[in-house]
Short mmCIF file of C-alpha atoms in Angstrom, two decimals:
data_model
loop_
_atom_site.label_atom_id
_atom_site.label_comp_id
_atom_site.label_asym_id
_atom_site.label_seq_id
_atom_site.Cartn_x
_atom_site.Cartn_y
_atom_site.Cartn_z
CA THR A 1 -8.12 13.26 36.92
CA ALA A 2 -8.85 14.68 33.43
CA THR A 3 -5.12 13.78 32.38
CA VAL A 4 -5.63 10.16 33.44
CA VAL A 5 -8.91 9.95 31.38
CA PHE A 6 -7.34 11.35 28.39
CA LEU A 7 -4.25 9.11 28.65
CA LEU A 8 -6.53 6.08 28.83
CA LEU A 9 -8.55 7.37 25.88
CA LEU A 10 -5.24 7.88 23.95
CA LEU A 11 -4.22 4.26 24.93
CA SER A 12 -7.54 2.72 23.79
CA THR A 13 -7.46 4.45 20.36
CA THR A 14 -3.78 3.41 19.77
CA CYS A 15 -4.59 0.00 20.57
CA LYS A 16 -7.50 0.00 18.29
CA ALA A 17 -5.50 1.23 15.27
CA HIS A 18 -3.55 -1.95 15.40
CA LEU A 19 -4.09 -4.57 12.80
CA SER A 20 -3.56 -8.17 13.84
CA SER A 21 -3.27 -11.40 11.70
CA THR A 22 -5.32 -13.12 14.31
CA PHE A 23 -8.05 -10.46 14.31
CA TYR A 24 -10.95 -13.05 13.20
CA ASP A 25 -9.58 -16.18 15.06
CA GLN A 26 -12.47 -16.11 17.59
CA ASN A 27 -15.27 -14.48 16.03
CA CYS A 28 -14.86 -16.03 12.51
CA PRO A 29 -12.36 -18.92 12.45
CA ASN A 30 -13.32 -20.18 9.07
CA GLY A 31 -13.49 -16.91 7.59
CA LEU A 32 -9.98 -16.88 5.84
CA SER A 33 -10.55 -20.28 4.46
CA THR A 34 -13.82 -19.44 2.91
CA ILE A 35 -12.17 -16.41 1.10
CA ARG A 36 -9.10 -18.49 -0.13
CA ASN A 37 -11.62 -21.10 -1.72
CA ALA A 38 -13.49 -18.46 -3.48
CA ILE A 39 -10.38 -16.83 -4.60
CA ARG A 40 -8.71 -19.97 -5.80
CA THR A 41 -11.99 -20.87 -7.64
CA ALA A 42 -12.02 -17.52 -9.45
CA VAL A 43 -8.22 -17.71 -10.47
CA SER A 44 -8.52 -21.28 -11.60
CA ARG A 45 -11.45 -20.11 -13.96
CA GLU A 46 -9.48 -17.14 -15.29
CA ARG A 47 -5.67 -16.87 -14.34
CA ARG A 48 -5.97 -13.12 -15.28
CA MET A 49 -8.13 -12.61 -12.23
CA ALA A 50 -5.10 -12.91 -9.98
CA ALA A 51 -3.54 -9.70 -11.38
CA SER A 52 -6.90 -7.82 -11.22
CA LEU A 53 -7.34 -8.71 -7.68
CA ILE A 54 -3.73 -7.59 -6.68
CA ARG A 55 -4.40 -4.36 -8.49
CA LEU A 56 -7.83 -3.85 -6.84
CA HIS A 57 -6.35 -3.93 -3.37
CA PHE A 58 -3.62 -1.55 -4.44
CA HIS A 59 -5.97 0.86 -5.98
CA ASP A 60 -8.24 0.72 -2.80
CA CYS A 61 -5.45 1.44 -0.48
CA PHE A 62 -3.95 4.29 -2.49
CA VAL A 63 -7.27 6.34 -1.99
CA GLN A 64 -8.44 7.20 1.47
CA GLY A 65 -6.38 4.20 2.93
CA CYS A 66 -7.27 0.55 2.74
CA ASP A 67 -11.00 0.90 3.37
CA ALA A 68 -12.86 -0.86 0.59
CA SER A 69 -13.77 2.49 -0.84
CA ILE A 70 -13.02 1.26 -4.39
CA LEU A 71 -15.75 -1.27 -4.06
CA LEU A 72 -18.73 1.39 -3.53
CA GLU A 73 -20.67 2.08 -6.73
CA ASP A 74 -20.40 5.60 -8.31
CA GLY A 75 -17.13 6.58 -6.53
CA GLU A 76 -13.48 5.74 -7.26
CA ARG A 77 -14.72 3.22 -9.82
CA ASN A 78 -15.40 6.06 -12.19
CA ALA A 79 -11.82 7.59 -11.83
CA VAL A 80 -9.97 7.59 -15.22
CA GLN A 81 -7.35 4.99 -13.64
CA ASN A 82 -10.04 2.53 -12.68
CA LYS A 83 -13.09 2.88 -15.23
CA GLY A 84 -13.01 0.26 -17.65
CA SER A 85 -9.90 -1.40 -16.22
CA ALA A 86 -10.43 -2.13 -12.54
CA ARG A 87 -11.99 -5.65 -12.40
CA GLY A 88 -12.79 -8.36 -10.05
CA TYR A 89 -15.56 -6.54 -8.17
CA GLU A 90 -17.84 -9.78 -8.62
CA VAL A 91 -15.15 -12.08 -7.23
CA ILE A 92 -14.88 -10.07 -4.01
CA ASP A 93 -18.77 -9.73 -3.71
CA SER A 94 -19.01 -13.56 -3.90
CA ALA A 95 -16.17 -14.17 -1.33
CA LYS A 96 -18.22 -11.60 0.75
CA ALA A 97 -21.54 -13.18 0.38
CA GLN A 98 -19.94 -16.68 1.40
CA VAL A 99 -18.37 -15.17 4.56
CA GLU A 100 -21.60 -13.50 5.41
CA LYS A 101 -23.43 -16.90 5.46
CA ILE A 102 -20.94 -18.06 8.25
CA CYS A 103 -20.28 -14.88 10.13
CA PRO A 104 -22.74 -12.28 9.34
CA GLY A 105 -21.55 -8.60 9.84
CA VAL A 106 -18.09 -9.54 11.13
CA VAL A 107 -15.52 -9.56 8.17
CA SER A 108 -15.06 -6.30 6.46
CA CYS A 109 -14.76 -5.82 2.66
CA ALA A 110 -11.47 -4.02 3.12
CA ASP A 111 -10.09 -6.95 4.82
CA ILE A 112 -11.34 -9.35 2.15
CA LEU A 113 -9.60 -7.20 -0.51
CA ALA A 114 -6.36 -7.59 1.50
CA VAL A 115 -6.64 -11.48 2.06
CA ALA A 116 -7.72 -11.89 -1.57
CA ALA A 117 -4.64 -10.19 -2.93
CA ARG A 118 -2.56 -12.56 -1.15
CA ASP A 119 -4.53 -15.54 -2.02
CA ALA A 120 -4.44 -14.38 -5.62
CA SER A 121 -0.60 -14.30 -5.43
CA VAL A 122 -0.31 -17.59 -4.14
CA ALA A 123 -2.79 -19.09 -6.46
CA VAL A 124 -0.29 -18.14 -9.32
CA GLY A 125 3.00 -19.24 -7.79
CA GLY A 126 3.64 -15.90 -5.96
CA PRO A 127 4.84 -15.25 -2.48
CA SER A 128 2.52 -15.62 0.61
CA TRP A 129 2.51 -13.48 3.58
CA SER A 130 0.70 -12.90 6.73
CA VAL A 131 -2.08 -10.49 6.25
CA LYS A 132 -2.77 -8.12 9.09
CA LEU A 133 -6.91 -7.77 9.67
CA GLY A 134 -9.12 -5.51 11.60
CA ARG A 135 -9.72 -2.84 8.83
CA ARG A 136 -13.38 -1.40 8.62
CA ASP A 137 -15.09 -0.14 5.74
CA SER A 138 -15.46 3.47 4.56
CA THR A 139 -18.88 5.17 3.99
CA THR A 140 -17.60 7.38 1.30
CA ALA A 141 -15.66 7.08 -2.02
CA SER A 142 -14.52 9.95 -4.50
CA SER A 143 -13.57 9.67 -7.98
CA SER A 144 -11.72 12.96 -7.98
CA LEU A 145 -9.58 11.84 -5.05
CA ALA A 146 -8.96 8.68 -6.83
CA GLU A 147 -7.71 10.86 -10.20
CA GLN A 148 -5.48 12.77 -7.93
CA GLU A 149 -3.82 9.97 -5.83
CA LEU A 150 -3.56 6.93 -7.98
CA PRO A 151 -0.58 6.62 -10.50
CA ARG A 152 -0.95 6.72 -14.02
CA PHE A 153 0.88 4.95 -17.06
CA THR A 154 2.28 8.27 -18.16
CA ASP A 155 3.76 9.17 -14.84
CA GLY A 156 7.74 9.76 -14.84
CA LEU A 157 9.94 8.17 -12.25
CA ASP A 158 10.22 11.16 -9.89
CA SER A 159 6.54 11.46 -9.90
CA LEU A 160 5.75 7.69 -9.23
CA ILE A 161 8.59 7.67 -6.10
CA SER A 162 6.84 10.66 -4.66
CA ARG A 163 3.38 9.17 -5.13
CA PHE A 164 4.53 6.11 -3.31
CA ALA A 165 6.48 8.23 -0.70
CA THR A 166 3.44 9.87 0.20
CA LYS A 167 1.96 6.72 1.25
CA GLY A 168 5.01 5.65 3.45
CA LEU A 169 6.38 3.52 0.64
CA SER A 170 9.99 3.50 -0.44
CA ALA A 171 11.30 3.56 -3.96
CA ARG A 172 12.30 -0.17 -3.51
CA ASP A 173 8.82 -0.85 -2.21
CA MET A 174 7.51 0.79 -5.35
CA VAL A 175 9.68 -1.39 -7.84
CA ALA A 176 8.60 -4.47 -6.01
CA LEU A 177 5.02 -3.67 -6.18
CA SER A 178 5.35 -2.87 -9.72
CA GLY A 179 6.66 -6.47 -10.23
CA SER A 180 2.90 -7.44 -9.80
CA HIS A 181 2.79 -6.73 -13.51
CA THR A 182 4.58 -10.12 -13.97
CA LEU A 183 0.83 -10.82 -14.20
CA GLY A 184 -2.13 -9.48 -16.20
CA GLN A 185 -2.77 -7.57 -19.32
CA ALA A 186 -3.07 -3.96 -20.50
CA GLN A 187 -5.47 -2.38 -22.86
CA CYS A 188 -4.04 -1.13 -26.21
CA SER A 189 -5.12 2.50 -25.22
CA SER A 190 -2.59 2.35 -22.15
CA PHE A 191 0.49 1.50 -24.31
CA ARG A 192 -0.28 2.70 -27.72
CA GLY A 193 1.81 5.97 -27.10
CA ARG A 194 4.81 3.95 -26.09
CA ILE A 195 4.84 1.37 -29.02
CA TYR A 196 4.16 4.17 -31.83
CA ASN A 197 6.65 6.96 -30.46
CA ASN A 198 9.94 5.44 -31.86
CA ALA A 199 11.62 6.16 -28.68
CA SER A 200 15.09 4.67 -27.76
CA ASP A 201 13.80 3.10 -24.72
CA ILE A 202 11.65 0.19 -26.71
CA ASP A 203 12.98 -2.72 -28.32
CA VAL A 204 11.99 -2.60 -32.02
CA GLY A 205 10.99 -6.08 -32.53
CA PHE A 206 8.85 -5.89 -29.43
CA ALA A 207 7.17 -2.61 -30.57
CA SER A 208 6.33 -4.01 -34.01
CA THR A 209 4.64 -7.15 -32.56
CA ARG A 210 2.54 -5.10 -30.22
CA LYS A 211 1.37 -2.78 -33.12
CA ARG A 212 -0.39 -5.98 -34.70
CA ARG A 213 -3.15 -5.74 -32.04
CA CYS A 214 -3.27 -2.13 -31.36
CA PRO A 215 -4.03 0.45 -33.99
CA ALA A 216 -2.24 3.59 -34.04
CA THR A 217 -5.28 5.76 -33.91
CA THR A 218 -7.83 6.11 -31.19
CA GLY A 219 -11.50 5.47 -31.30
CA LYS A 220 -10.77 2.30 -33.55
CA PRO A 221 -12.24 -1.03 -32.41
CA GLY A 222 -8.88 -2.21 -31.14
CA ASP A 223 -8.72 0.15 -28.43
CA SER A 224 -9.47 -2.32 -25.71
CA ASN A 225 -7.37 -5.09 -27.28
CA LEU A 226 -5.27 -6.59 -24.64
CA ALA A 227 -1.66 -7.46 -24.32
CA PRO A 228 0.27 -9.06 -21.46
CA LEU A 229 2.42 -6.85 -19.24
CA ASP A 230 5.02 -9.83 -19.17
CA LEU A 231 5.25 -11.38 -22.66
CA VAL A 232 7.13 -14.36 -21.55
CA THR A 233 5.11 -15.85 -18.82
CA PRO A 234 1.91 -13.71 -18.30
CA ASN A 235 0.06 -16.17 -15.98
CA SER A 236 2.90 -16.88 -13.54
CA PHE A 237 4.25 -14.75 -10.72
CA ASP A 238 8.12 -14.69 -11.31
CA ASN A 239 10.69 -12.18 -12.06
CA ASN A 240 10.45 -12.13 -16.01
CA TYR A 241 8.93 -8.65 -15.68
CA PHE A 242 12.14 -7.21 -14.65
CA LYS A 243 14.19 -9.19 -17.23
CA ASN A 244 11.87 -7.75 -19.85
CA LEU A 245 12.77 -4.09 -18.57
CA LEU A 246 16.44 -4.81 -19.05
CA ARG A 247 15.66 -5.87 -22.84
CA LYS A 248 13.42 -2.55 -23.11
CA LYS A 249 10.20 -4.74 -23.29
CA GLY A 250 8.23 -3.02 -20.76
CA LEU A 251 4.86 -2.63 -21.86
CA LEU A 252 3.74 0.65 -20.39
CA GLN A 253 5.60 3.79 -20.07
CA SER A 254 5.49 3.39 -16.34
CA ASP A 255 7.13 0.03 -16.30
CA GLN A 256 10.10 1.11 -18.52
CA ILE A 257 10.78 4.23 -16.59
CA LEU A 258 12.00 2.01 -13.68
CA PHE A 259 14.79 1.00 -15.99
CA SER A 260 15.81 3.91 -18.13
CA GLY A 261 18.92 5.38 -16.54
CA GLY A 262 17.43 6.37 -13.28
CA SER A 263 17.81 5.74 -9.63
CA THR A 264 15.70 2.51 -9.66
CA ASP A 265 17.83 0.81 -12.44
CA SER A 266 19.87 -1.05 -9.71
CA ILE A 267 16.91 -2.31 -8.00
CA VAL A 268 15.33 -3.63 -11.23
CA SER A 269 18.89 -5.28 -12.07
CA GLU A 270 18.84 -6.97 -8.65
CA TYR A 271 15.27 -8.28 -8.97
CA SER A 272 16.08 -9.64 -12.37
CA ARG A 273 19.05 -11.72 -11.05
CA SER A 274 17.14 -12.85 -7.93
CA PRO A 275 13.64 -13.97 -7.94
CA ALA A 276 13.80 -14.91 -4.17
CA THR A 277 14.75 -11.35 -3.20
CA PHE A 278 11.99 -9.87 -5.50
CA LYS A 279 9.43 -12.30 -3.87
CA SER A 280 10.56 -11.46 -0.27
CA ASP A 281 10.58 -7.79 -0.93
CA PHE A 282 7.17 -7.90 -2.79
CA ALA A 283 5.48 -9.61 0.08
CA SER A 284 6.91 -7.06 2.61
CA ALA A 285 5.57 -4.28 0.41
CA MET A 286 2.26 -5.73 0.27
CA ILE A 287 2.17 -5.95 4.14
CA LYS A 288 3.32 -2.18 4.18
CA MET A 289 0.77 -1.17 1.62
CA GLY A 290 -1.92 -2.97 3.62
CA ASP A 291 -1.11 -0.64 6.67
CA ILE A 292 -2.08 2.57 4.74
CA GLY A 293 -4.67 4.57 6.75
CA PRO A 294 -7.05 1.67 7.92
CA LEU A 295 -10.08 2.46 9.52
CA THR A 296 -10.26 0.51 12.69
CA GLY A 297 -11.99 0.46 16.09
CA SER A 298 -15.35 2.16 15.78
CA ALA A 299 -14.55 4.22 12.57
CA GLY A 300 -16.47 3.31 9.35
CA GLN A 301 -18.49 0.26 9.32
CA ILE A 302 -18.57 -3.48 8.41
CA ARG A 303 -20.49 -3.31 5.08
CA ARG A 304 -23.04 -6.25 4.38
CA ILE A 305 -22.66 -5.69 0.76
CA CYS A 306 -19.52 -4.39 -0.62
CA SER A 307 -20.99 -2.20 -3.33
CA ALA A 308 -23.15 -0.23 -0.94
CA ILE A 309 -22.85 1.22 2.38
CA ASN A 310 -25.51 -0.24 5.33
#
């Protein structure tokens, strides 16, 4: 009967939408170790790349779900939150090329991004987690959608909490994920306002140190000068990011806002005291983030080259 057929269809689509950590065990058994080696090589060449790869996965998942849309040329890459700051595309391209050699047309760019984020975390002493796989790649990307959906460094706490909530992530997930700023660097243009506004939520000594390499006016050569997001151990995955916030030494406005008398202060304090809690919450939040709106089954495609549709 029609009802039975409909139910069977419904069952098959819900099963399809289920990601699994064993997705490539049969059809590309060496895929994951190939990606891992590519990521390890890239991070040993440049430690900062670990942060960039984690951020790339995050910026992918927040726009249209985890579908590798950020890797397509001329789309999300041009959004203000990505242009000139999102990086690591060539590392993903290289991992993809190596995987294509052994299993052509099998492993999606979206899955490579998800695996790369985990492998990058491990490469700098961060937690590991079991990455669920089976995502497919989108055939569209939109810079205007990215500008709408991605957090900005000027966002207030309520705005950040609601952006994450829209994606099914709690305030705790948001604070844990922000902890990836224990790694990486930011450009002067993204923290200039904070170090020059003489606000009460910034340590004076910290601000003056940062001013040395970040001129007060835009358009000067120093605009793209970098500063570490965690001034203590910028190349190691640890909980110093949270300790910095307690001392009013968060580099970005969106970092310090997590510890500024609001609802997330207690989570920041907890993570500053317990690196183990932070690491396990970070791993759980990354798994949840990887579940945002994936394309599965016959949706999308498996791109042969990550920057272009087939």
